[in-house]
PDB file of C-alpha atoms in Angstrom:
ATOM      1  CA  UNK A1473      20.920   1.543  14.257  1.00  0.00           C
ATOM      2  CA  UNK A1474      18.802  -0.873  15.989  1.00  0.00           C
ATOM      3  CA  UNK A1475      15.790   1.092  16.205  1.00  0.00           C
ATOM      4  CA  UNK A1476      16.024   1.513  12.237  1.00  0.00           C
ATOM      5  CA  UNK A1477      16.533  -1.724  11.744  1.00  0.00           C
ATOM      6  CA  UNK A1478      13.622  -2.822  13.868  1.00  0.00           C
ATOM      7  CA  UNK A1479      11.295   0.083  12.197  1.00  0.00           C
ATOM      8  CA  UNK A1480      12.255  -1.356   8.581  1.00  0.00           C
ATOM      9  CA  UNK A1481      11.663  -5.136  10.085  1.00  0.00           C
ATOM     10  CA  UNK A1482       7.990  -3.884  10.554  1.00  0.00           C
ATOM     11  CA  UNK A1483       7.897  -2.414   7.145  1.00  0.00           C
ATOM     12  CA  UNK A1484       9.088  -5.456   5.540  1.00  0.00           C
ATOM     13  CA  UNK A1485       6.853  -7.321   7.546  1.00  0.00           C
ATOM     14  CA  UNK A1486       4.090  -5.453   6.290  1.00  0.00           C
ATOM     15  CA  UNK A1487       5.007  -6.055   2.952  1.00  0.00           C
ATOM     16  CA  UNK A1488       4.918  -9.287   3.584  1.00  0.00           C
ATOM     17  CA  UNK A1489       1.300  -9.271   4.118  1.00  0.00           C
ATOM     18  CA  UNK A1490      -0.009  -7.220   0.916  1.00  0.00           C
ATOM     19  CA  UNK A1491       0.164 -10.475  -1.039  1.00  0.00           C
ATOM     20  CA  UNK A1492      -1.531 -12.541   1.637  1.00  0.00           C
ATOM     21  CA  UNK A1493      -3.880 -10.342   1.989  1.00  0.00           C
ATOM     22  CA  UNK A1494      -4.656  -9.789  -1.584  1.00  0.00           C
ATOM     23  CA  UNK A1495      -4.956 -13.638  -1.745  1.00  0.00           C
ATOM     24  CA  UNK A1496      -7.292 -14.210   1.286  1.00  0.00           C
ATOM     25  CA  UNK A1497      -9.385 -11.469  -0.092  1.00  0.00           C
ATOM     26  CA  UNK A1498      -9.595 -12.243  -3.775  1.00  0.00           C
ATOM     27  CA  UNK A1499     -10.514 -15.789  -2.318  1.00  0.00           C
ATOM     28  CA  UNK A1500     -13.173 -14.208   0.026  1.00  0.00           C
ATOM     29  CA  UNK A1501     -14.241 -12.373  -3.286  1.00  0.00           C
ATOM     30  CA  UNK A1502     -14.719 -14.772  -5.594  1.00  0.00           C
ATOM     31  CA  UNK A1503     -16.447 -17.493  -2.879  1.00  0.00           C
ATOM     32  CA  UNK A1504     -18.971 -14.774  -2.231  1.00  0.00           C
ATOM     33  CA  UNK A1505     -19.295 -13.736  -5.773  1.00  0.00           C
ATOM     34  CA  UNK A1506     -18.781  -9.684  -4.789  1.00  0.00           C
ATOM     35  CA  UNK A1507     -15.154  -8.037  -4.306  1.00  0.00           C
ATOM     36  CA  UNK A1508     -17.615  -5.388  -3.070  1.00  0.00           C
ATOM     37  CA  UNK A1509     -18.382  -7.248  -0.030  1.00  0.00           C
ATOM     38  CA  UNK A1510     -15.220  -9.006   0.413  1.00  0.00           C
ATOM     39  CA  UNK A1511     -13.910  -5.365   0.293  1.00  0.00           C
ATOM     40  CA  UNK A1512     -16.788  -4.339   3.179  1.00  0.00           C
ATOM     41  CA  UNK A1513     -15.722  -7.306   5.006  1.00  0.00           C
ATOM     42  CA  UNK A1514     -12.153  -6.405   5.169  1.00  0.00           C
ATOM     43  CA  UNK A1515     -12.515  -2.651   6.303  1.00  0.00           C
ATOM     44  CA  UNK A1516     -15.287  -3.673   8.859  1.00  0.00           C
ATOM     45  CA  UNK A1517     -12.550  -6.206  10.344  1.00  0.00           C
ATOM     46  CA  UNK A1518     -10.020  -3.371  10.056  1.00  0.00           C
ATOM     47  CA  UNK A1519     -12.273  -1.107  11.586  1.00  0.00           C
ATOM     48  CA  UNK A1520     -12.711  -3.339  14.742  1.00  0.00           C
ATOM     49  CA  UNK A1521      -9.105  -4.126  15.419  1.00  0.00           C
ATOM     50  CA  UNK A1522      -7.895  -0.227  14.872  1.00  0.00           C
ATOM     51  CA  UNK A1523     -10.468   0.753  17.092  1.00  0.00           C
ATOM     52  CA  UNK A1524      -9.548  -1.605  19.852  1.00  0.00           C
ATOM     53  CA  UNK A1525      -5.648  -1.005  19.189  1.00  0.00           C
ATOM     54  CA  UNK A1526      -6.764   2.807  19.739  1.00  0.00           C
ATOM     55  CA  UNK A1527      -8.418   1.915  22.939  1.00  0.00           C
ATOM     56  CA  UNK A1528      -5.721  -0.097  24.679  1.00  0.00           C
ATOM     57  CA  UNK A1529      -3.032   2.492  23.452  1.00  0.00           C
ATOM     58  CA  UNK A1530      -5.487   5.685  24.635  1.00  0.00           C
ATOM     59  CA  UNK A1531      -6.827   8.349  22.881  1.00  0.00           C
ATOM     60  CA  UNK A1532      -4.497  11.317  21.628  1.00  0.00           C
ATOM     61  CA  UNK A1533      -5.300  14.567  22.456  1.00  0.00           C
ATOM     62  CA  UNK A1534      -6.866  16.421  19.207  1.00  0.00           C
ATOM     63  CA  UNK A1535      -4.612  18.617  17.480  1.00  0.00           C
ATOM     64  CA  UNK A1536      -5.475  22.791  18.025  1.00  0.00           C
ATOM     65  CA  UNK A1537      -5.831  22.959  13.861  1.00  0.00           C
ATOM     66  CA  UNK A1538      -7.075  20.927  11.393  1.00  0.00           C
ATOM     67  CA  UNK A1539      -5.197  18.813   8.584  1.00  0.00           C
ATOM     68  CA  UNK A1540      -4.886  19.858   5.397  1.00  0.00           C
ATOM     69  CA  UNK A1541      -8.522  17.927   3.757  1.00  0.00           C
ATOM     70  CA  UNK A1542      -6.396  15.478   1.489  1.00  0.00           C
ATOM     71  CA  UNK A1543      -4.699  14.158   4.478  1.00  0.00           C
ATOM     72  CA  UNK A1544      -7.852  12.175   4.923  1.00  0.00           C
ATOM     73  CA  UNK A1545      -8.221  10.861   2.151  1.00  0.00           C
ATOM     74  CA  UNK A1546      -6.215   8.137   2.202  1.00  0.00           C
ATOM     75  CA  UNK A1547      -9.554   5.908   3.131  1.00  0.00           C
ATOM     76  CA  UNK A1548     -10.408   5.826  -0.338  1.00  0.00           C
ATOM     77  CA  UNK A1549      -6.994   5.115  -1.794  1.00  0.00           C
ATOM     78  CA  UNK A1550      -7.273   1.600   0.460  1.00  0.00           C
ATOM     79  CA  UNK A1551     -11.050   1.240  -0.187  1.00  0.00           C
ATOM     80  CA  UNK A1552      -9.729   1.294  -4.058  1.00  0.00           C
ATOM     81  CA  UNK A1553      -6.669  -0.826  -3.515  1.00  0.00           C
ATOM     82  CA  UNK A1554      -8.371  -3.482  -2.141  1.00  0.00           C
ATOM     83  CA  UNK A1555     -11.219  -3.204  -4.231  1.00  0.00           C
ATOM     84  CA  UNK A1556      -8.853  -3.418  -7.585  1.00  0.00           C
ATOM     85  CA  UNK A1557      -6.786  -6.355  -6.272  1.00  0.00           C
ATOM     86  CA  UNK A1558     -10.158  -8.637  -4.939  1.00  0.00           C
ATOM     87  CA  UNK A1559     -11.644  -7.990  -7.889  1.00  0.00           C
ATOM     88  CA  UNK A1560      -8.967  -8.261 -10.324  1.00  0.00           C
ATOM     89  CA  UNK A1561      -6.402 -10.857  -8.787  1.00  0.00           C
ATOM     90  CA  UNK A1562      -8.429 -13.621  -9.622  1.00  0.00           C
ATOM     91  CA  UNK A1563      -8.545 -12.819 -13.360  1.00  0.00           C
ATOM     92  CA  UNK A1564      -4.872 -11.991 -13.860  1.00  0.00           C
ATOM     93  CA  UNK A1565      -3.438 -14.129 -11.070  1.00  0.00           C
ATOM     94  CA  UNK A1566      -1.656 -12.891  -7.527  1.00  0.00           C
ATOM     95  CA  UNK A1567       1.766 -12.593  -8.690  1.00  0.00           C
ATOM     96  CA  UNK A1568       0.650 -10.262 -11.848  1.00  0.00           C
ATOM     97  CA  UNK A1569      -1.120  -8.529  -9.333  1.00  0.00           C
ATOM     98  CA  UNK A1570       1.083  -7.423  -6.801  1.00  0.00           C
ATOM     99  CA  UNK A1571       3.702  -6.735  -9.142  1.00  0.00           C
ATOM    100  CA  UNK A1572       1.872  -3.967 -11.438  1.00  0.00           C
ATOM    101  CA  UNK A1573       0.622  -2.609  -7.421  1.00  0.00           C
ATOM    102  CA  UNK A1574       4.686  -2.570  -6.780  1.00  0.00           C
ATOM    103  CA  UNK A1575       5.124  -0.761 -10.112  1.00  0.00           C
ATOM    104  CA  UNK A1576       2.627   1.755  -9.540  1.00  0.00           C
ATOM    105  CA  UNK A1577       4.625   2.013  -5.960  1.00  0.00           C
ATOM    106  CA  UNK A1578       7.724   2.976  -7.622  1.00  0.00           C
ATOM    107  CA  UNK A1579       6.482   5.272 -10.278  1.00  0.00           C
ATOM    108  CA  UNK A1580       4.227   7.221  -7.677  1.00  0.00           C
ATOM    109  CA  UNK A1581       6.715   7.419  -4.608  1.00  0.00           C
ATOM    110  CA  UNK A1582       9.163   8.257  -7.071  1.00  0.00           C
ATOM    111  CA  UNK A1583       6.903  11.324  -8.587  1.00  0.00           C
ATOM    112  CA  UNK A1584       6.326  12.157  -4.243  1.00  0.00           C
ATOM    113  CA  UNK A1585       9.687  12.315  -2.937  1.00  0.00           C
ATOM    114  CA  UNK A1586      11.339  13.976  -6.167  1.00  0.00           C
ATOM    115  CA  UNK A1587       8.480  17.095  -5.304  1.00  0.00           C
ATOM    116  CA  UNK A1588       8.036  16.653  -2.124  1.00  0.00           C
ATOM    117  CA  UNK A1589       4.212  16.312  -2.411  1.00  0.00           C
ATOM    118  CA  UNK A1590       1.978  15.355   0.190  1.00  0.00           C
ATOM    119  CA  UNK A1591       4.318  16.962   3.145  1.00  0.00           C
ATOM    120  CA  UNK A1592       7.005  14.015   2.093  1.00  0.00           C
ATOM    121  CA  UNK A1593      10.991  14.479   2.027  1.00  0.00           C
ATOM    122  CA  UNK A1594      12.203  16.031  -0.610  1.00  0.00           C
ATOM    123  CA  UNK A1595      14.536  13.472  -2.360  1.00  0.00           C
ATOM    124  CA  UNK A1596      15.368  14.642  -6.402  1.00  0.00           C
ATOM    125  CA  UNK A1597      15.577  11.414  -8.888  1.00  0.00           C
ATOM    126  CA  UNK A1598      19.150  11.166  -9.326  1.00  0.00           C
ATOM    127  CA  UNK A1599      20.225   9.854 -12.286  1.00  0.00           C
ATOM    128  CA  UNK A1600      21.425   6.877 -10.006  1.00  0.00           C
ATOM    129  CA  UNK A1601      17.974   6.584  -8.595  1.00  0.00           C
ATOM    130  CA  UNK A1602      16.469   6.296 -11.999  1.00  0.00           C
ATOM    131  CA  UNK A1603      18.738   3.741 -13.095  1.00  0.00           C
ATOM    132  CA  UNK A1604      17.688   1.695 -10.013  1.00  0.00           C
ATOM    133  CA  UNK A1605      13.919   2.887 -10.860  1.00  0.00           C
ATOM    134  CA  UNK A1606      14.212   1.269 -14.243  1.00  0.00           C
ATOM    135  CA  UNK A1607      16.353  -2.110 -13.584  1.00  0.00           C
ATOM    136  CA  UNK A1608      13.713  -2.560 -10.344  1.00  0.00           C
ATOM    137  CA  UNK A1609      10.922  -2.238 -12.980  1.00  0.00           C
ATOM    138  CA  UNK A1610      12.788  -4.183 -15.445  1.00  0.00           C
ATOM    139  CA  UNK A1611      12.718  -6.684 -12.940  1.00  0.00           C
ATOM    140  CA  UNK A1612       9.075  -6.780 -12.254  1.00  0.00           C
ATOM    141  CA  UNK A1613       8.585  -7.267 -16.180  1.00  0.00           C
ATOM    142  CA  UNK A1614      11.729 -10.439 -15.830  1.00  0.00           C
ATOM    143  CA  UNK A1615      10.081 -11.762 -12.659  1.00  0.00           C
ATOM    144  CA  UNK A1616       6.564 -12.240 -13.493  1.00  0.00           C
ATOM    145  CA  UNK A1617       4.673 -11.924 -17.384  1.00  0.00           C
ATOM    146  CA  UNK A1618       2.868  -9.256 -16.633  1.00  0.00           C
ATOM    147  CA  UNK A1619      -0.404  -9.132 -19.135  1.00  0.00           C
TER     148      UNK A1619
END
């Protein structure tokens, strides 16, 4: 109980830094006049402290196969996040921002767990879950005018 609590903790945690981050960014974006580099800037930072955190915590040992190929793709899906929200928060404000990103969260986890894609638990949409799928988006659309 305490372990999942302090698991989801860091979760939330982490959620609490996709807006912040979006922010700094778009700010870093528009000052230098190119997302593009803000985006650069970002990764290379990201780079460095990953690299360091793998250092202190030691190398793994390298599995005996390899992943499946889309497995590693997931550098381009944060390359294109960040891109899209530096680029675009600034024209359609944070809060507009990270509330179509959450959308697209609950649409495409939703579409993930109910087929189990990507290796992920298989968990059907209920007609329970889809109820809470469409009063959560609801609620984006009450929260914030979306565009």
């Amino acid at each position: 109980m305490i372990k999942m609590f302090l698991l989801s903790s860091i979760v939330f945690a982490a959620g609490i830094g996709v807006p912040i981050m979006a922010a700094i960014n778009a700010g870093l974006g528009a000052r230098l006049a190119s997302p593009t580099l803000a985006t650069a800037i970002l990764m290379l930072v990201g780079l460095i402290l990953s690299t360091a955190y793998l250092m202190v915590q030691g190398l793994p040992s390298l599995p005996t196969t390899m992943p499946p190929l889309y497995s590693m793709s997931g550098g381009f899906f944060v390359v294109f996040y960040v891109l899209a929200v530096t680029a675009i928060t600034p024209k359609i404000g944070l809060g507009n921002a990270i509330f179509l990103v959450l959308l697209g969260q609950i649409v495409s986890t939703s579409i993930i767990d109910h087929f189990g894609l990507f290796g992920a638990i298989k968990t059907p949409i209920t007609a329970q879950k889809g109820l809470g799928i469409a009063l959560m988006t609801l609620g984006i659309f009450l929260v914030r005018k979306v565009v």
